[in-house]
XYZ file of C-alpha atoms in Angstrom:
311
model
C 134.670 95.613 98.601
C 132.807 93.898 95.775
C 132.523 90.630 97.660
C 129.815 89.447 100.024
C 130.265 91.279 103.327
C 129.107 89.984 106.693
C 129.605 93.354 108.384
C 126.301 94.531 106.890
C 124.453 91.751 108.727
C 126.168 92.481 112.059
C 125.497 96.209 111.740
C 121.881 95.475 110.781
C 121.456 93.445 113.979
C 122.756 96.307 116.131
C 120.584 98.834 114.330
C 117.573 96.534 114.536
C 117.938 96.119 118.303
C 118.170 99.906 118.704
C 115.055 100.400 116.581
C 113.013 97.842 118.545
C 113.933 99.357 121.905
C 113.062 102.894 120.798
C 109.844 102.104 118.950
C 108.292 99.190 120.861
C 105.790 101.085 123.075
C 104.226 102.794 120.055
C 104.348 99.500 118.149
C 102.154 97.985 120.872
C 99.707 100.890 120.555
C 99.698 100.518 116.761
C 98.957 96.785 116.963
C 96.173 97.260 119.511
C 94.537 99.942 117.352
C 94.717 97.846 114.186
C 93.725 94.441 115.517
C 92.096 95.113 118.873
C 88.595 96.292 119.729
C 87.201 98.968 122.007
C 89.712 101.744 121.277
C 88.437 105.082 120.040
C 91.711 106.679 119.009
C 95.434 106.727 119.737
C 95.217 108.603 123.027
C 92.298 106.474 124.187
C 94.337 103.356 123.424
C 97.344 104.648 125.369
C 95.110 105.531 128.332
C 93.331 102.155 128.338
C 96.561 100.170 128.118
C 98.090 102.158 130.962
C 94.974 101.928 133.171
C 94.597 98.157 132.750
C 98.196 96.995 132.350
C 100.329 99.922 133.544
C 103.662 100.699 131.882
C 104.452 96.997 131.445
C 101.559 96.733 128.984
C 103.458 98.812 126.426
C 106.406 96.413 126.568
C 104.448 93.153 126.479
C 106.424 90.493 124.612
C 109.402 92.794 124.032
C 112.171 90.292 124.836
C 111.365 88.181 121.782
C 111.383 91.095 119.267
C 114.665 92.477 120.611
C 116.320 89.174 119.713
C 114.309 88.022 116.686
C 113.504 91.299 114.934
C 117.101 92.420 115.401
C 118.093 89.281 113.463
C 115.340 90.041 110.953
C 116.714 93.551 110.364
C 120.188 92.074 110.134
C 119.036 89.920 107.218
C 117.127 92.788 105.545
C 120.044 95.232 105.690
C 122.571 92.558 104.795
C 120.570 91.344 101.791
C 119.869 94.883 100.591
C 123.499 96.046 100.843
C 125.005 92.931 99.284
C 122.404 92.808 96.495
C 123.029 96.431 95.556
C 126.783 95.820 95.723
C 126.404 92.773 93.449
C 124.332 94.756 90.929
C 126.828 97.610 90.855
C 129.713 95.179 90.425
C 127.875 93.455 87.580
C 127.132 96.802 85.911
C 130.433 98.634 86.401
C 132.966 95.974 87.401
C 133.499 97.476 90.871
C 130.860 98.659 93.395
C 132.633 102.024 93.790
C 132.702 102.625 90.029
C 130.000 104.397 88.076
C 128.400 107.845 88.189
C 126.368 107.260 91.363
C 123.876 104.969 92.987
C 121.338 103.790 90.438
C 117.619 104.023 91.167
C 117.042 100.721 89.360
C 119.688 98.984 91.503
C 118.206 100.417 94.690
C 114.707 99.400 93.596
C 115.695 95.821 92.804
C 117.773 95.456 95.973
C 114.852 96.792 98.054
C 112.426 94.327 96.452
C 114.771 91.388 97.074
C 115.190 92.458 100.710
C 111.411 92.727 101.079
C 110.830 89.227 99.696
C 113.583 87.629 101.786
C 112.361 89.405 104.923
C 109.061 87.526 104.964
C 110.703 84.118 105.394
C 112.364 85.133 108.661
C 110.217 88.066 109.689
C 106.823 86.377 109.306
C 107.124 84.114 112.365
C 108.843 86.861 114.391
C 106.042 89.334 113.643
C 103.403 86.691 114.373
C 104.797 85.870 117.823
C 105.215 89.558 118.670
C 101.620 90.376 117.717
C 100.164 87.326 119.463
C 101.933 88.313 122.690
C 100.827 91.935 122.324
C 97.202 90.982 121.658
C 96.537 88.110 124.044
C 94.890 90.273 126.701
C 92.443 91.836 124.258
C 88.669 91.553 124.261
C 87.344 89.943 121.103
C 84.171 89.400 119.139
C 82.766 85.976 118.348
C 83.604 84.888 114.795
C 80.832 84.273 112.320
C 82.274 80.881 111.434
C 80.958 79.190 114.573
C 84.434 78.311 115.779
C 84.771 77.810 119.500
C 87.103 80.335 121.135
C 89.832 79.233 123.524
C 88.921 81.966 125.995
C 85.878 84.147 126.506
C 86.852 87.543 127.868
C 89.560 89.951 128.820
C 90.819 89.165 132.269
C 91.046 85.394 131.956
C 94.384 83.616 132.008
C 96.628 84.735 129.173
C 96.683 82.429 126.177
C 100.490 82.339 126.092
C 102.985 82.220 128.940
C 105.842 83.570 126.844
C 107.466 83.382 123.387
C 108.425 79.695 123.578
C 104.984 78.672 124.828
C 103.418 80.815 122.096
C 105.472 79.069 119.374
C 104.693 75.629 120.801
C 100.972 76.410 121.035
C 100.778 77.674 117.451
C 102.652 74.654 116.091
C 100.461 72.286 118.112
C 97.131 73.881 117.140
C 97.854 75.241 113.646
C 100.902 73.300 112.460
C 104.155 74.773 111.146
C 102.179 76.689 108.515
C 100.553 78.589 111.374
C 103.838 80.403 111.997
C 103.482 81.977 108.558
C 99.915 83.158 108.990
C 99.608 86.580 107.376
C 102.835 86.172 105.378
C 101.120 86.974 102.060
C 99.885 90.275 103.513
C 103.355 90.895 104.905
C 104.836 90.331 101.441
C 102.395 92.844 99.952
C 103.383 95.281 102.692
C 107.148 94.804 102.714
C 108.107 94.694 99.026
C 106.791 98.209 98.271
C 107.480 99.222 101.873
C 111.215 98.607 101.664
C 111.365 100.404 98.313
C 109.920 103.441 100.101
C 112.336 102.860 102.978
C 115.794 102.437 101.489
C 115.417 104.642 98.397
C 114.288 107.810 100.236
C 116.983 107.213 102.854
C 119.785 106.922 100.304
C 118.798 109.997 98.307
C 117.882 112.124 101.340
C 121.156 111.351 103.136
C 123.106 112.176 99.958
C 121.096 115.382 99.436
C 121.605 116.564 103.048
C 125.333 115.794 103.028
C 127.515 118.598 101.589
C 129.661 117.653 98.588
C 132.810 118.433 100.571
C 132.019 115.642 103.077
C 133.018 112.047 102.392
C 130.019 110.626 104.247
C 126.773 111.690 105.962
C 126.935 113.194 109.442
C 125.023 111.713 112.396
C 122.409 114.450 111.884
C 122.006 113.513 108.201
C 121.649 109.817 109.084
C 119.136 110.601 111.836
C 117.017 112.939 109.704
C 117.089 110.860 106.507
C 116.417 107.650 108.423
C 113.527 109.191 110.343
C 111.867 110.669 107.249
C 112.301 107.408 105.327
C 110.722 105.492 108.204
C 107.756 107.850 108.418
C 107.181 107.615 104.645
C 107.515 103.832 104.537
C 105.367 103.050 107.560
C 102.755 105.657 106.672
C 102.192 104.293 103.168
C 102.320 100.679 104.409
C 99.470 101.193 106.902
C 96.572 99.683 104.873
C 98.326 96.365 104.306
C 99.837 96.530 107.806
C 96.287 96.595 109.188
C 95.424 93.462 107.202
C 98.634 91.716 108.283
C 98.101 92.602 111.949
C 94.522 91.338 111.898
C 95.468 88.086 110.214
C 98.320 87.446 112.652
C 96.299 88.428 115.739
C 93.512 86.171 114.505
C 93.903 82.896 116.333
C 94.791 84.137 119.806
C 91.299 83.105 120.917
C 89.472 82.249 117.690
C 89.898 82.134 113.921
C 87.873 84.721 112.078
C 89.578 85.242 108.710
C 90.271 82.654 106.028
C 92.838 84.769 104.164
C 93.889 88.200 102.925
C 90.833 88.842 100.711
C 88.443 87.614 103.404
C 90.106 89.883 105.973
C 89.845 92.878 103.623
C 86.220 92.055 102.800
C 85.087 91.552 106.408
C 86.981 94.584 107.685
C 85.540 96.848 104.977
C 82.003 95.513 105.380
C 82.000 95.956 109.152
C 84.053 99.132 109.617
C 84.298 100.885 106.254
C 87.277 102.199 104.316
C 88.674 104.090 107.296
C 89.632 100.831 108.987
C 92.575 100.437 106.605
C 94.063 103.696 107.878
C 93.704 102.808 111.535
C 96.952 103.495 113.317
C 98.288 105.704 110.477
C 99.336 108.576 112.784
C 101.018 106.139 115.186
C 102.736 104.349 112.312
C 104.131 107.589 110.901
C 105.149 109.017 114.290
C 106.635 105.710 115.434
C 108.413 105.269 112.102
C 110.575 108.362 112.615
C 112.385 107.573 115.907
C 112.453 103.831 115.241
C 114.070 104.195 111.823
C 116.319 107.056 112.919
C 117.698 104.828 115.699
C 117.942 101.855 113.339
C 119.925 103.706 110.669
C 122.160 105.400 113.242
C 122.901 102.035 114.831
C 123.518 100.461 111.435
C 125.702 103.177 109.947
C 127.974 103.759 112.911
C 128.355 100.130 113.935
C 129.226 99.391 110.290
C 131.821 102.140 110.413
C 133.264 100.700 113.619
C 133.311 97.143 112.262
C 135.110 98.229 109.096
C 137.426 100.642 110.871
C 136.288 103.388 108.513
C 136.391 107.082 109.296
C 133.321 107.857 107.199
C 129.772 106.587 107.185
C 128.783 104.359 104.277
C 125.075 104.239 103.407
C 123.476 100.784 103.137
């Protein structure tokens, strides 16, 4: 049990796919609110997307995230679980030894998972957001750069995920796939600390001492609350990341994280950094509940266990 375990990665992929499928429509709304223009509030955004693009608009670009973000979550959960297991083995000799799960171990494992996630998750998030945003109206940039399109309703900038990747590499180089990665790092390192740590302690607190592992209800509730906490607190930097990654569909407006923060604040005030907060928190609950349920019970099935083992 103290060794590197691939089951965590496989279970993370299954949980990640479940989370994407459950949360994708609200993820589209969240991205449009944060990086799009012309939306008054959440309900206005939902109405406008439905009126102009029908139900399909909420699932725009979904095939790529189901595959790529599932792999991304596989890496995050696998890295987190194996890092914590390594730390416990180093501290106590065996992962199962010791008085309980250490906050310092959970914190360090969460930070490592957050840093590793950017390498794989950056391009996946970029492609997802570009596909979600390519039908949006936009404002001319102040930098005098010529846009590739001029209004909503023209031919979409990308014909699909592969064409999107090829276009970005051709026009922006390989570095273009990591646009917004610094903002993603600033979002994900604290974000995963507020994701895994609340989940672990909440699931343990909800589970009676007589039980050997958390019930499906405990996993669902702890996972949902952890997701709402993590995504809610991550909203300000998520806004910056979304704007940086959406930037470039038609034009390039921001030169970096600080420029994005400065321009956004100057033009829209402090409230812009909390745009999409209700959607983030609401979306975080079912998405994370499905993710943790998928992870925990697929892990149990893969190991042939009769109890659920927290990540």
